[in-house]
Amino acid sequence: MTPLRQHDMRLRPATTDEIKEVWEDRWFGLVVCLSTVYTPPDVEGLALVDYNDEMVGLVTYHVDGPAGQIVTLDTIIRGRGFGRHLLEAVENKFHNRGLGRAWALMTNDNLRAAGLYLSRGYRLVRIHLDAVDRVREHKPELPVKGYEGIPMRDLWEFEKLGPLGVPVP
Ligand SMILES: CC(C)(COP(=O)(O)OP(=O)(O)OC[C@H]1O[C@@H](n2cnc3c(N)ncnc32)[C@H](O)[C@@H]1OP(=O)(O)O)[C@@H](O)C(=O)NCCC(=O)NCCS
């Protein structure tokens, strides 16, 4: 099989149906945030696709005033730089819309995602203790333990203040 490389990929808007498919597969169909529950029609998405238009990653986001929330970030194949690429793409989108704040939530077991955000200049600005209890009200199927057997309890809030995005050559 030919290895996938970043330069074989392109970004395009994701349809609501595509978002729905990924969310059903990976997020039990919806995303529970601090005071909001998102369903696919509530968000916009950017898909990273290969030369056959097969999706290798998806970032979804929601803009509220001067801030853009990264609602989900998923790569189908991990460790190839696709997560970083999608994060930069959504930041560019925010920058082009004049936003000065990007933020994201993740559960306290998600060390891989935390590493990605921290390496892109995000800071851990809040820890919402026991916020996963509320997520479980909407997703009773959510396991007690997450990545690396870490009990999922809290939501970590990461933030990056402008300038967002990366210079376009
Ligand atoms: C989180 C996720 C999007 C990362 O995507 P990815 O394609 O594997 O990430 P990348 O290959 O682009 O890695 C980018 C950077 O993340 C950081 N990173 C990745 N894994 C890491 C780890 N285990 N520890 C610390 N940092 C790590 C590194 O800085 C890495 O850069 P480098 O490769 O130059 O060292 C992916 O693992 C995923 O789909 N997870 C499931 C969904 C999810 O939890 N999403 C996040 C919350 S919405």
mmCIF file of C-alpha atoms and ligand atoms in Angstrom:
data_model
loop_
_atom_site.group_PDB
_atom_site.id
_atom_site.type_symbol
_atom_site.label_atom_id
_atom_site.label_comp_id
_atom_site.label_asym_id
_atom_site.label_seq_id
_atom_site.Cartn_x
_atom_site.Cartn_y
_atom_site.Cartn_z
ATOM 1 C CA MET A 1 0.000 0.000 0.000
ATOM 2 C CA THR A 2 1.322 3.460 -0.875
ATOM 3 C CA PRO A 3 2.044 5.470 2.288
ATOM 4 C CA LEU A 4 -0.113 8.554 2.795
ATOM 5 C CA ARG A 5 1.810 11.798 2.811
ATOM 6 C CA GLN A 6 0.646 15.231 3.802
ATOM 7 C CA HIS A 7 1.243 16.689 0.357
ATOM 8 C CA ASP A 8 -1.131 14.094 -1.171
ATOM 9 C CA MET A 9 -3.918 15.587 0.929
ATOM 10 C CA ARG A 10 -6.266 18.452 0.435
ATOM 11 C CA LEU A 11 -8.708 20.289 2.640
ATOM 12 C CA ARG A 12 -12.331 20.902 1.792
ATOM 13 C CA PRO A 13 -15.515 21.752 3.711
ATOM 14 C CA ALA A 14 -17.185 18.707 5.273
ATOM 15 C CA THR A 15 -20.875 18.075 4.731
ATOM 16 C CA THR A 16 -23.248 17.618 7.648
ATOM 17 C CA ASP A 17 -23.704 13.975 6.607
ATOM 18 C CA GLU A 18 -19.952 13.392 6.766
ATOM 19 C CA ILE A 19 -19.773 15.009 10.198
ATOM 20 C CA LYS A 20 -22.706 12.859 11.305
ATOM 21 C CA GLU A 21 -20.940 9.692 10.168
ATOM 22 C CA VAL A 22 -17.707 10.507 12.016
ATOM 23 C CA TRP A 23 -19.544 11.626 15.144
ATOM 24 C CA GLU A 24 -21.672 8.485 15.224
ATOM 25 C CA ASP A 25 -18.555 6.402 14.868
ATOM 26 C CA ARG A 26 -16.425 8.253 17.423
ATOM 27 C CA TRP A 27 -18.520 10.616 19.584
ATOM 28 C CA PHE A 28 -21.779 8.713 20.177
ATOM 29 C CA GLY A 29 -23.396 11.147 17.725
ATOM 30 C CA LEU A 30 -23.105 14.344 19.753
ATOM 31 C CA VAL A 31 -20.652 16.502 21.668
ATOM 32 C CA VAL A 32 -21.422 17.668 25.194
ATOM 33 C CA CYS A 33 -19.657 20.870 26.183
ATOM 34 C CA LEU A 34 -19.952 22.990 29.334
ATOM 35 C CA SER A 35 -23.422 24.394 28.737
ATOM 36 C CA THR A 36 -24.088 23.289 25.164
ATOM 37 C CA VAL A 37 -24.814 20.025 23.418
ATOM 38 C CA TYR A 38 -23.804 20.048 19.778
ATOM 39 C CA THR A 39 -25.307 17.897 17.049
ATOM 40 C CA PRO A 40 -23.795 17.798 13.529
ATOM 41 C CA PRO A 41 -25.964 20.590 12.022
ATOM 42 C CA ASP A 42 -24.731 22.971 14.760
ATOM 43 C CA VAL A 43 -21.120 22.944 13.576
ATOM 44 C CA GLU A 44 -19.001 23.571 10.506
ATOM 45 C CA GLY A 45 -16.308 21.149 9.433
ATOM 46 C CA LEU A 46 -13.101 20.887 7.440
ATOM 47 C CA ALA A 47 -12.215 17.499 5.991
ATOM 48 C CA LEU A 48 -8.701 16.394 5.117
ATOM 49 C CA VAL A 49 -9.040 14.011 2.161
ATOM 50 C CA ASP A 50 -6.687 11.895 0.074
ATOM 51 C CA TYR A 51 -6.452 11.724 -3.722
ATOM 52 C CA ASN A 52 -9.575 9.486 -3.800
ATOM 53 C CA ASP A 53 -11.525 11.996 -1.719
ATOM 54 C CA GLU A 54 -11.419 9.534 1.208
ATOM 55 C CA MET A 55 -11.417 11.344 4.509
ATOM 56 C CA VAL A 56 -8.300 10.954 6.666
ATOM 57 C CA GLY A 57 -9.225 13.602 9.219
ATOM 58 C CA LEU A 58 -11.978 15.955 10.294
ATOM 59 C CA VAL A 59 -12.069 19.084 12.405
ATOM 60 C CA THR A 60 -15.376 20.631 13.435
ATOM 61 C CA TYR A 61 -15.843 24.074 14.915
ATOM 62 C CA HIS A 62 -18.318 26.632 16.132
ATOM 63 C CA VAL A 63 -17.890 30.400 16.076
ATOM 64 C CA ASP A 64 -19.391 32.495 18.831
ATOM 65 C CA GLY A 65 -18.580 36.209 18.816
ATOM 66 C CA PRO A 66 -14.786 36.744 18.801
ATOM 67 C CA ALA A 67 -14.019 33.144 19.756
ATOM 68 C CA GLY A 68 -13.869 29.927 17.790
ATOM 69 C CA GLN A 69 -14.342 26.606 19.515
ATOM 70 C CA ILE A 70 -12.731 23.529 18.059
ATOM 71 C CA VAL A 71 -15.513 21.073 18.830
ATOM 72 C CA THR A 72 -13.893 17.861 17.556
ATOM 73 C CA LEU A 73 -10.594 16.934 15.951
ATOM 74 C CA ASP A 74 -10.199 13.417 14.581
ATOM 75 C CA THR A 75 -7.605 11.736 12.443
ATOM 76 C CA ILE A 76 -8.204 8.308 10.947
ATOM 77 C CA ILE A 77 -4.488 7.539 10.859
ATOM 78 C CA ARG A 78 -2.567 8.852 13.840
ATOM 79 C CA GLY A 79 0.982 10.095 14.177
ATOM 80 C CA ARG A 80 1.394 11.327 10.586
ATOM 81 C CA GLY A 81 0.979 15.036 11.284
ATOM 82 C CA PHE A 82 -2.630 15.147 10.077
ATOM 83 C CA GLY A 83 -3.913 16.365 13.467
ATOM 84 C CA ARG A 84 -1.455 19.243 13.436
ATOM 85 C CA HIS A 85 -2.379 20.055 9.834
ATOM 86 C CA LEU A 86 -6.099 20.201 10.667
ATOM 87 C CA LEU A 87 -5.473 22.313 13.748
ATOM 88 C CA GLU A 88 -3.500 24.815 11.681
ATOM 89 C CA ALA A 89 -6.225 24.834 9.024
ATOM 90 C CA VAL A 90 -8.991 25.640 11.480
ATOM 91 C CA GLU A 91 -6.867 28.343 13.081
ATOM 92 C CA ASN A 92 -6.359 29.896 9.655
ATOM 93 C CA LYS A 93 -10.107 29.803 9.184
ATOM 94 C CA PHE A 94 -10.564 31.615 12.514
ATOM 95 C CA HIS A 95 -7.861 34.139 11.619
ATOM 96 C CA ASN A 96 -9.545 34.888 8.289
ATOM 97 C CA ARG A 97 -12.791 35.528 10.141
ATOM 98 C CA GLY A 98 -11.030 38.010 12.425
ATOM 99 C CA LEU A 99 -11.230 35.856 15.553
ATOM 100 C CA GLY A 100 -8.693 36.335 18.320
ATOM 101 C CA ARG A 101 -9.382 33.297 20.479
ATOM 102 C CA ALA A 102 -9.418 29.585 19.737
ATOM 103 C CA TRP A 103 -10.386 27.109 22.414
ATOM 104 C CA ALA A 104 -11.111 23.438 22.900
ATOM 105 C CA LEU A 105 -12.239 20.994 25.564
ATOM 106 C CA MET A 106 -10.957 17.505 26.126
ATOM 107 C CA THR A 107 -11.312 14.808 28.745
ATOM 108 C CA ASN A 108 -8.520 14.427 31.294
ATOM 109 C CA ASP A 109 -7.288 11.136 29.809
ATOM 110 C CA ASN A 110 -6.526 12.607 26.394
ATOM 111 C CA LEU A 111 -2.789 13.145 26.771
ATOM 112 C CA ARG A 112 -2.142 12.803 23.043
ATOM 113 C CA ALA A 113 -4.545 15.614 22.179
ATOM 114 C CA ALA A 114 -3.200 17.728 25.062
ATOM 115 C CA GLY A 115 0.329 17.275 23.650
ATOM 116 C CA LEU A 116 -0.838 18.391 20.227
ATOM 117 C CA TYR A 117 -2.564 21.531 21.524
ATOM 118 C CA LEU A 118 0.301 22.463 23.876
ATOM 119 C CA SER A 119 2.833 22.076 21.069
ATOM 120 C CA ARG A 120 0.747 24.486 18.966
ATOM 121 C CA GLY A 121 0.856 27.259 21.596
ATOM 122 C CA TYR A 122 -2.356 26.502 23.500
ATOM 123 C CA ARG A 123 -2.480 26.852 27.285
ATOM 124 C CA LEU A 124 -4.482 24.928 29.817
ATOM 125 C CA VAL A 125 -6.637 27.735 31.212
ATOM 126 C CA ARG A 126 -9.337 25.880 33.162
ATOM 127 C CA ILE A 127 -10.056 22.477 34.606
ATOM 128 C CA HIS A 128 -13.764 21.736 34.914
ATOM 129 C CA LEU A 129 -13.794 19.221 37.716
ATOM 130 C CA ASP A 130 -16.318 16.384 37.374
ATOM 131 C CA ALA A 131 -17.713 17.896 34.151
ATOM 132 C CA VAL A 132 -17.687 14.420 32.592
ATOM 133 C CA ASP A 133 -20.650 13.578 34.890
ATOM 134 C CA ARG A 134 -22.748 15.854 32.693
ATOM 135 C CA VAL A 135 -21.357 14.237 29.539
ATOM 136 C CA ARG A 136 -22.451 10.847 30.937
ATOM 137 C CA GLU A 137 -26.017 12.108 31.369
ATOM 138 C CA HIS A 138 -26.138 12.423 27.571
ATOM 139 C CA LYS A 139 -23.842 9.466 26.829
ATOM 140 C CA PRO A 140 -24.443 6.695 29.369
ATOM 141 C CA GLU A 141 -22.323 4.385 27.169
ATOM 142 C CA LEU A 142 -19.164 6.428 27.881
ATOM 143 C CA PRO A 143 -16.686 4.084 29.581
ATOM 144 C CA VAL A 144 -15.403 4.876 33.078
ATOM 145 C CA LYS A 145 -11.808 4.701 31.916
ATOM 146 C CA GLY A 146 -10.372 6.323 28.829
ATOM 147 C CA TYR A 147 -6.950 6.281 27.183
ATOM 148 C CA GLU A 148 -4.241 4.419 29.117
ATOM 149 C CA GLY A 149 -6.816 3.309 31.684
ATOM 150 C CA ILE A 150 -7.167 6.837 33.076
ATOM 151 C CA PRO A 151 -10.548 7.475 34.772
ATOM 152 C CA MET A 152 -12.439 10.126 32.797
ATOM 153 C CA ARG A 153 -13.724 12.784 35.214
ATOM 154 C CA ASP A 154 -12.788 16.300 34.227
ATOM 155 C CA LEU A 155 -12.794 18.493 31.140
ATOM 156 C CA TRP A 156 -9.631 20.416 30.340
ATOM 157 C CA GLU A 157 -10.045 23.747 28.571
ATOM 158 C CA PHE A 158 -7.231 24.818 26.271
ATOM 159 C CA GLU A 159 -6.997 28.297 24.810
ATOM 160 C CA LYS A 160 -4.868 30.166 22.300
ATOM 161 C CA LEU A 161 -5.118 33.913 21.919
ATOM 162 C CA GLY A 162 -4.357 35.675 18.628
ATOM 163 C CA PRO A 163 -2.553 35.863 16.302
ATOM 164 C CA LEU A 164 -4.057 32.571 15.204
ATOM 165 C CA GLY A 165 -3.075 30.454 12.259
ATOM 166 C CA VAL A 166 0.152 30.113 10.382
ATOM 167 C CA PRO A 167 1.580 32.379 7.694
ATOM 168 C CA VAL A 168 0.465 31.285 4.235
ATOM 169 C CA PRO A 169 3.482 31.214 1.866
HETATM 170 C C1 LIG B 1 -5.663 13.853 18.939
HETATM 171 C C2 LIG B 1 -5.482 13.466 17.489
HETATM 172 C C3 LIG B 1 -6.363 14.355 16.626
HETATM 173 C C4 LIG B 1 -3.995 13.720 17.119
HETATM 174 O O1 LIG B 1 -3.858 13.521 15.736
HETATM 175 P P1 LIG B 1 -2.502 12.951 15.084
HETATM 176 O O2 LIG B 1 -2.748 12.975 13.612
HETATM 177 O O3 LIG B 1 -2.115 11.665 15.702
HETATM 178 O O4 LIG B 1 -1.470 14.049 15.540
HETATM 179 P P2 LIG B 1 -0.151 14.490 14.783
HETATM 180 O O5 LIG B 1 0.512 13.307 14.144
HETATM 181 O O6 LIG B 1 -0.479 15.651 13.909
HETATM 182 O O7 LIG B 1 0.740 14.984 16.015
HETATM 183 C C5 LIG B 1 0.950 16.362 16.168
HETATM 184 C C6 LIG B 1 1.695 16.669 17.441
HETATM 185 O O8 LIG B 1 0.975 16.220 18.582
HETATM 186 C C7 LIG B 1 1.881 15.991 19.626
HETATM 187 N N1 LIG B 1 1.703 14.629 20.087
HETATM 188 C C8 LIG B 1 1.211 13.584 19.407
HETATM 189 N N2 LIG B 1 1.209 12.506 20.201
HETATM 190 C C9 LIG B 1 1.708 12.870 21.386
HETATM 191 C C10 LIG B 1 1.939 12.213 22.613
HETATM 192 N N3 LIG B 1 1.670 10.901 22.765
HETATM 193 N N4 LIG B 1 2.452 12.914 23.642
HETATM 194 C C11 LIG B 1 2.743 14.219 23.489
HETATM 195 N N5 LIG B 1 2.546 14.903 22.356
HETATM 196 C C12 LIG B 1 2.027 14.230 21.318
HETATM 197 C C13 LIG B 1 3.246 16.169 19.095
HETATM 198 O O9 LIG B 1 3.664 17.478 19.366
HETATM 199 C C14 LIG B 1 3.043 15.985 17.595
HETATM 200 O O10 LIG B 1 3.966 16.654 16.854
HETATM 201 P P3 LIG B 1 5.285 15.820 16.316
HETATM 202 O O11 LIG B 1 4.741 14.647 15.533
HETATM 203 O O12 LIG B 1 5.983 16.838 15.479
HETATM 204 O O13 LIG B 1 6.043 15.391 17.527
HETATM 205 C C15 LIG B 1 -5.778 11.965 17.212
HETATM 206 O O14 LIG B 1 -5.034 11.192 18.101
HETATM 207 C C16 LIG B 1 -7.252 11.585 17.344
HETATM 208 O O15 LIG B 1 -7.974 11.528 16.355
HETATM 209 N N6 LIG B 1 -7.692 11.295 18.580
HETATM 210 C C17 LIG B 1 -9.095 10.882 18.836
HETATM 211 C C18 LIG B 1 -10.024 12.067 18.885
HETATM 212 C C19 LIG B 1 -9.625 13.075 19.917
HETATM 213 O O16 LIG B 1 -9.379 12.738 21.057
HETATM 214 N N7 LIG B 1 -9.558 14.368 19.531
HETATM 215 C C20 LIG B 1 -9.111 15.454 20.404
HETATM 216 C C21 LIG B 1 -10.166 16.079 21.210
HETATM 217 S S1 LIG B 1 -11.417 16.863 20.235
#
